Amino acid sequence: MESVKKAISTEYIRLDSFLKLCGTFETGGQSKAAIQGGEVKVNGEICYMRGKKIRPGDRAEYGGKTYEAVSK
């Protein structure tokens, strides 16, 4: 599984915004649909909360890729 590190400049970022920042989705609607459809995992567990706070060290998984939030 491919792993990508993405720097965030704040204490946390919402899951849907983080996935857009990583380039996984172009719109919030696309990320919302994937999250609510159970297609996204956070730290190894399926997450249905698009407002989930992603902090440095957290990992989101979608489409065979893992995205890790790191401090800027």
mmCIF file of N, CA and C in Angstrom:
data_model
loop_
_atom_site.group_PDB
_atom_site.id
_atom_site.type_symbol
_atom_site.label_atom_id
_atom_site.label_comp_id
_atom_site.label_asym_id
_atom_site.label_seq_id
_atom_site.Cartn_x
_atom_site.Cartn_y
_atom_site.Cartn_z
ATOM 1 N N MET A 1 0.847 -1.176 0.000
ATOM 2 C CA MET A 1 0.000 0.000 0.000
ATOM 3 C C MET A 1 0.893 1.240 0.000
ATOM 4 N N GLU A 2 0.616 2.156 -0.901
ATOM 5 C CA GLU A 2 1.390 3.389 -1.011
ATOM 6 C C GLU A 2 1.074 4.322 0.152
ATOM 7 N N SER A 3 2.102 4.961 0.687
ATOM 8 C CA SER A 3 1.924 5.878 1.810
ATOM 9 C C SER A 3 2.411 7.267 1.416
ATOM 10 N N VAL A 4 1.585 8.279 1.716
ATOM 11 C CA VAL A 4 1.900 9.665 1.387
ATOM 12 C C VAL A 4 1.815 10.493 2.659
ATOM 13 N N LYS A 5 2.837 11.316 2.916
ATOM 14 C CA LYS A 5 2.809 12.211 4.077
ATOM 15 C C LYS A 5 2.370 13.587 3.609
ATOM 16 N N LYS A 6 1.437 14.177 4.358
ATOM 17 C CA LYS A 6 0.930 15.500 3.998
ATOM 18 C C LYS A 6 1.026 16.411 5.209
ATOM 19 N N ALA A 7 1.689 17.540 5.051
ATOM 20 C CA ALA A 7 1.868 18.482 6.156
ATOM 21 C C ALA A 7 0.614 19.324 6.354
ATOM 22 N N ILE A 8 0.238 19.504 7.619
ATOM 23 C CA ILE A 8 -0.857 20.406 7.958
ATOM 24 C C ILE A 8 -0.289 21.501 8.854
ATOM 25 N N SER A 9 -0.812 22.716 8.705
ATOM 26 C CA SER A 9 -0.251 23.857 9.431
ATOM 27 C C SER A 9 -1.059 24.233 10.664
ATOM 28 N N THR A 10 -2.107 23.476 10.946
ATOM 29 C CA THR A 10 -2.952 23.757 12.104
ATOM 30 C C THR A 10 -2.909 22.570 13.061
ATOM 31 N N GLU A 11 -3.539 22.732 14.228
ATOM 32 C CA GLU A 11 -3.564 21.660 15.228
ATOM 33 C C GLU A 11 -4.260 20.414 14.682
ATOM 34 N N TYR A 12 -5.317 20.629 13.902
ATOM 35 C CA TYR A 12 -6.055 19.521 13.294
ATOM 36 C C TYR A 12 -6.731 20.003 12.023
ATOM 37 N N ILE A 13 -7.221 19.042 11.231
ATOM 38 C CA ILE A 13 -7.975 19.329 10.020
ATOM 39 C C ILE A 13 -9.093 18.294 9.931
ATOM 40 N N ARG A 14 -10.243 18.706 9.407
ATOM 41 C CA ARG A 14 -11.361 17.772 9.259
ATOM 42 C C ARG A 14 -11.003 16.712 8.218
ATOM 43 N N LEU A 15 -11.518 15.509 8.427
ATOM 44 C CA LEU A 15 -11.219 14.392 7.531
ATOM 45 C C LEU A 15 -11.546 14.725 6.082
ATOM 46 N N ASP A 16 -12.721 15.284 5.817
ATOM 47 C CA ASP A 16 -13.086 15.579 4.429
ATOM 48 C C ASP A 16 -12.130 16.598 3.811
ATOM 49 N N SER A 17 -11.729 17.590 4.579
ATOM 50 C CA SER A 17 -10.782 18.598 4.089
ATOM 51 C C SER A 17 -9.393 17.999 3.880
ATOM 52 N N PHE A 18 -8.997 17.093 4.763
ATOM 53 C CA PHE A 18 -7.692 16.444 4.639
ATOM 54 C C PHE A 18 -7.620 15.631 3.349
ATOM 55 N N LEU A 19 -8.680 14.900 3.038
ATOM 56 C CA LEU A 19 -8.692 14.097 1.812
ATOM 57 C C LEU A 19 -8.639 14.985 0.570
ATOM 58 N N LYS A 20 -9.297 16.138 0.617
ATOM 59 C CA LYS A 20 -9.215 17.084 -0.502
ATOM 60 C C LYS A 20 -7.802 17.652 -0.605
ATOM 61 N N LEU A 21 -7.198 17.997 0.537
ATOM 62 C CA LEU A 21 -5.833 18.530 0.565
ATOM 63 C C LEU A 21 -4.846 17.541 -0.050
ATOM 64 N N CYS A 22 -5.060 16.278 0.199
ATOM 65 C CA CYS A 22 -4.178 15.224 -0.329
ATOM 66 C C CYS A 22 -4.391 14.986 -1.818
ATOM 67 N N GLY A 23 -5.445 15.561 -2.390
ATOM 68 C CA GLY A 23 -5.727 15.384 -3.806
ATOM 69 C C GLY A 23 -6.536 14.142 -4.118
ATOM 70 N N THR A 24 -7.049 13.501 -3.071
ATOM 71 C CA THR A 24 -7.838 12.286 -3.257
ATOM 72 C C THR A 24 -9.165 12.595 -3.936
ATOM 73 N N PHE A 25 -9.771 13.717 -3.561
ATOM 74 C CA PHE A 25 -11.047 14.144 -4.129
ATOM 75 C C PHE A 25 -10.949 15.594 -4.557
ATOM 76 N N GLU A 26 -11.725 15.963 -5.567
ATOM 77 C CA GLU A 26 -11.735 17.344 -6.036
ATOM 78 C C GLU A 26 -12.744 18.189 -5.277
ATOM 79 N N THR A 27 -13.822 17.568 -4.799
ATOM 80 C CA THR A 27 -14.873 18.337 -4.129
ATOM 81 C C THR A 27 -15.209 17.734 -2.773
ATOM 82 N N GLY A 28 -15.812 18.568 -1.943
ATOM 83 C CA GLY A 28 -16.260 18.101 -0.641
ATOM 84 C C GLY A 28 -17.361 17.066 -0.768
ATOM 85 N N GLY A 29 -18.183 17.187 -1.791
ATOM 86 C CA GLY A 29 -19.264 16.228 -2.008
ATOM 87 C C GLY A 29 -18.738 14.830 -2.289
ATOM 88 N N GLN A 30 -17.653 14.755 -3.038
ATOM 89 C CA GLN A 30 -17.045 13.454 -3.335
ATOM 90 C C GLN A 30 -16.480 12.817 -2.071
ATOM 91 N N SER A 31 -15.787 13.627 -1.263
ATOM 92 C CA SER A 31 -15.211 13.073 -0.029
ATOM 93 C C SER A 31 -16.313 12.681 0.945
ATOM 94 N N LYS A 32 -17.370 13.480 1.005
ATOM 95 C CA LYS A 32 -18.502 13.176 1.891
ATOM 96 C C LYS A 32 -19.124 11.829 1.514
ATOM 97 N N ALA A 33 -19.341 11.608 0.226
ATOM 98 C CA ALA A 33 -19.960 10.364 -0.237
ATOM 99 C C ALA A 33 -19.088 9.151 0.100
ATOM 100 N N ALA A 34 -17.784 9.271 -0.096
ATOM 101 C CA ALA A 34 -16.879 8.153 0.194
ATOM 102 C C ALA A 34 -16.842 7.854 1.687
ATOM 103 N N ILE A 35 -16.801 8.907 2.504
ATOM 104 C CA ILE A 35 -16.752 8.724 3.960
ATOM 105 C C ILE A 35 -18.044 8.092 4.451
ATOM 106 N N GLN A 36 -19.173 8.643 4.036
ATOM 107 C CA GLN A 36 -20.463 8.119 4.485
ATOM 108 C C GLN A 36 -20.739 6.731 3.920
ATOM 109 N N GLY A 37 -20.075 6.378 2.825
ATOM 110 C CA GLY A 37 -20.228 5.053 2.232
ATOM 111 C C GLY A 37 -19.324 4.004 2.871
ATOM 112 N N GLY A 38 -18.547 4.411 3.868
ATOM 113 C CA GLY A 38 -17.681 3.467 4.571
ATOM 114 C C GLY A 38 -16.427 3.077 3.810
ATOM 115 N N GLU A 39 -16.021 3.918 2.861
ATOM 116 C CA GLU A 39 -14.856 3.608 2.030
ATOM 117 C C GLU A 39 -13.545 4.137 2.599
ATOM 118 N N VAL A 40 -13.613 4.925 3.685
ATOM 119 C CA VAL A 40 -12.422 5.569 4.245
ATOM 120 C C VAL A 40 -12.135 5.018 5.639
ATOM 121 N N LYS A 41 -10.870 4.722 5.887
ATOM 122 C CA LYS A 41 -10.449 4.285 7.220
ATOM 123 C C LYS A 41 -9.558 5.359 7.836
ATOM 124 N N VAL A 42 -9.685 5.522 9.148
ATOM 125 C CA VAL A 42 -8.797 6.406 9.901
ATOM 126 C C VAL A 42 -8.123 5.556 10.964
ATOM 127 N N ASN A 43 -6.812 5.545 10.933
ATOM 128 C CA ASN A 43 -6.019 4.741 11.870
ATOM 129 C C ASN A 43 -6.478 3.282 11.904
ATOM 130 N N GLY A 44 -6.803 2.753 10.706
ATOM 131 C CA GLY A 44 -7.144 1.344 10.576
ATOM 132 C C GLY A 44 -8.598 0.976 10.784
ATOM 133 N N GLU A 45 -9.448 1.954 11.154
ATOM 134 C CA GLU A 45 -10.867 1.669 11.386
ATOM 135 C C GLU A 45 -11.733 2.494 10.447
ATOM 136 N N ILE A 46 -12.798 1.876 9.924
ATOM 137 C CA ILE A 46 -13.721 2.598 9.053
ATOM 138 C C ILE A 46 -14.298 3.779 9.820
ATOM 139 N N CYS A 47 -14.314 4.935 9.162
ATOM 140 C CA CYS A 47 -14.804 6.159 9.799
ATOM 141 C C CYS A 47 -15.927 6.744 8.944
ATOM 142 N N TYR A 48 -17.057 7.022 9.580
ATOM 143 C CA TYR A 48 -18.209 7.605 8.886
ATOM 144 C C TYR A 48 -18.369 9.089 9.201
ATOM 145 N N MET A 49 -17.473 9.663 9.994
ATOM 146 C CA MET A 49 -17.587 11.063 10.418
ATOM 147 C C MET A 49 -16.704 11.947 9.544
ATOM 148 N N ARG A 50 -17.311 12.722 8.659
ATOM 149 C CA ARG A 50 -16.490 13.563 7.787
ATOM 150 C C ARG A 50 -15.844 14.706 8.549
ATOM 151 N N GLY A 51 -16.381 15.041 9.729
ATOM 152 C CA GLY A 51 -15.811 16.088 10.559
ATOM 153 C C GLY A 51 -14.769 15.577 11.544
ATOM 154 N N LYS A 52 -14.391 14.315 11.435
ATOM 155 C CA LYS A 52 -13.388 13.721 12.331
ATOM 156 C C LYS A 52 -12.116 14.568 12.300
ATOM 157 N N LYS A 53 -11.590 14.877 13.471
ATOM 158 C CA LYS A 53 -10.382 15.694 13.556
ATOM 159 C C LYS A 53 -9.151 14.835 13.276
ATOM 160 N N ILE A 54 -8.424 15.215 12.246
ATOM 161 C CA ILE A 54 -7.185 14.537 11.884
ATOM 162 C C ILE A 54 -6.035 15.385 12.417
ATOM 163 N N ARG A 55 -5.218 14.774 13.255
ATOM 164 C CA ARG A 55 -4.082 15.462 13.871
ATOM 165 C C ARG A 55 -2.790 14.827 13.361
ATOM 166 N N PRO A 56 -1.654 15.529 13.512
ATOM 167 C CA PRO A 56 -0.387 14.929 13.085
ATOM 168 C C PRO A 56 -0.199 13.534 13.687
ATOM 169 N N GLY A 57 0.193 12.596 12.845
ATOM 170 C CA GLY A 57 0.354 11.202 13.265
ATOM 171 C C GLY A 57 -0.819 10.324 12.874
ATOM 172 N N ASP A 58 -1.975 10.936 12.594
ATOM 173 C CA ASP A 58 -3.143 10.166 12.155
ATOM 174 C C ASP A 58 -2.970 9.760 10.697
ATOM 175 N N ARG A 59 -3.581 8.624 10.350
ATOM 176 C CA ARG A 59 -3.517 8.109 8.983
ATOM 177 C C ARG A 59 -4.924 7.887 8.439
ATOM 178 N N ALA A 60 -5.140 8.305 7.202
ATOM 179 C CA ALA A 60 -6.397 8.053 6.508
ATOM 180 C C ALA A 60 -6.090 7.136 5.329
ATOM 181 N N GLU A 61 -6.953 6.161 5.088
ATOM 182 C CA GLU A 61 -6.761 5.215 3.989
ATOM 183 C C GLU A 61 -7.945 5.291 3.034
ATOM 184 N N TYR A 62 -7.625 5.326 1.732
ATOM 185 C CA TYR A 62 -8.670 5.298 0.712
ATOM 186 C C TYR A 62 -8.044 4.843 -0.604
ATOM 187 N N GLY A 63 -8.730 3.977 -1.293
ATOM 188 C CA GLY A 63 -8.312 3.562 -2.632
ATOM 189 C C GLY A 63 -6.925 2.955 -2.710
ATOM 190 N N GLY A 64 -6.533 2.211 -1.685
ATOM 191 C CA GLY A 64 -5.233 1.559 -1.717
ATOM 192 C C GLY A 64 -4.067 2.451 -1.335
ATOM 193 N N LYS A 65 -4.358 3.682 -0.910
ATOM 194 C CA LYS A 65 -3.306 4.601 -0.479
ATOM 195 C C LYS A 65 -3.532 5.001 0.970
ATOM 196 N N THR A 66 -2.431 5.274 1.654
ATOM 197 C CA THR A 66 -2.486 5.752 3.029
ATOM 198 C C THR A 66 -1.927 7.166 3.058
ATOM 199 N N TYR A 67 -2.651 8.062 3.708
ATOM 200 C CA TYR A 67 -2.241 9.455 3.830
ATOM 201 C C TYR A 67 -2.000 9.762 5.299
ATOM 202 N N GLU A 68 -0.778 10.177 5.624
ATOM 203 C CA GLU A 68 -0.434 10.475 7.014
ATOM 204 C C GLU A 68 -0.285 11.976 7.199
ATOM 205 N N ALA A 69 -0.958 12.507 8.218
ATOM 206 C CA ALA A 69 -0.835 13.928 8.543
ATOM 207 C C ALA A 69 0.433 14.133 9.360
ATOM 208 N N VAL A 70 1.223 15.128 8.974
ATOM 209 C CA VAL A 70 2.433 15.476 9.712
ATOM 210 C C VAL A 70 2.425 16.977 9.988
ATOM 211 N N SER A 71 3.142 17.392 11.036
ATOM 212 C CA SER A 71 3.238 18.815 11.372
ATOM 213 C C SER A 71 4.067 19.537 10.323
ATOM 214 N N LYS A 72 3.670 20.770 10.045
ATOM 215 C CA LYS A 72 4.406 21.578 9.068
ATOM 216 C C LYS A 72 5.628 22.178 9.698
#
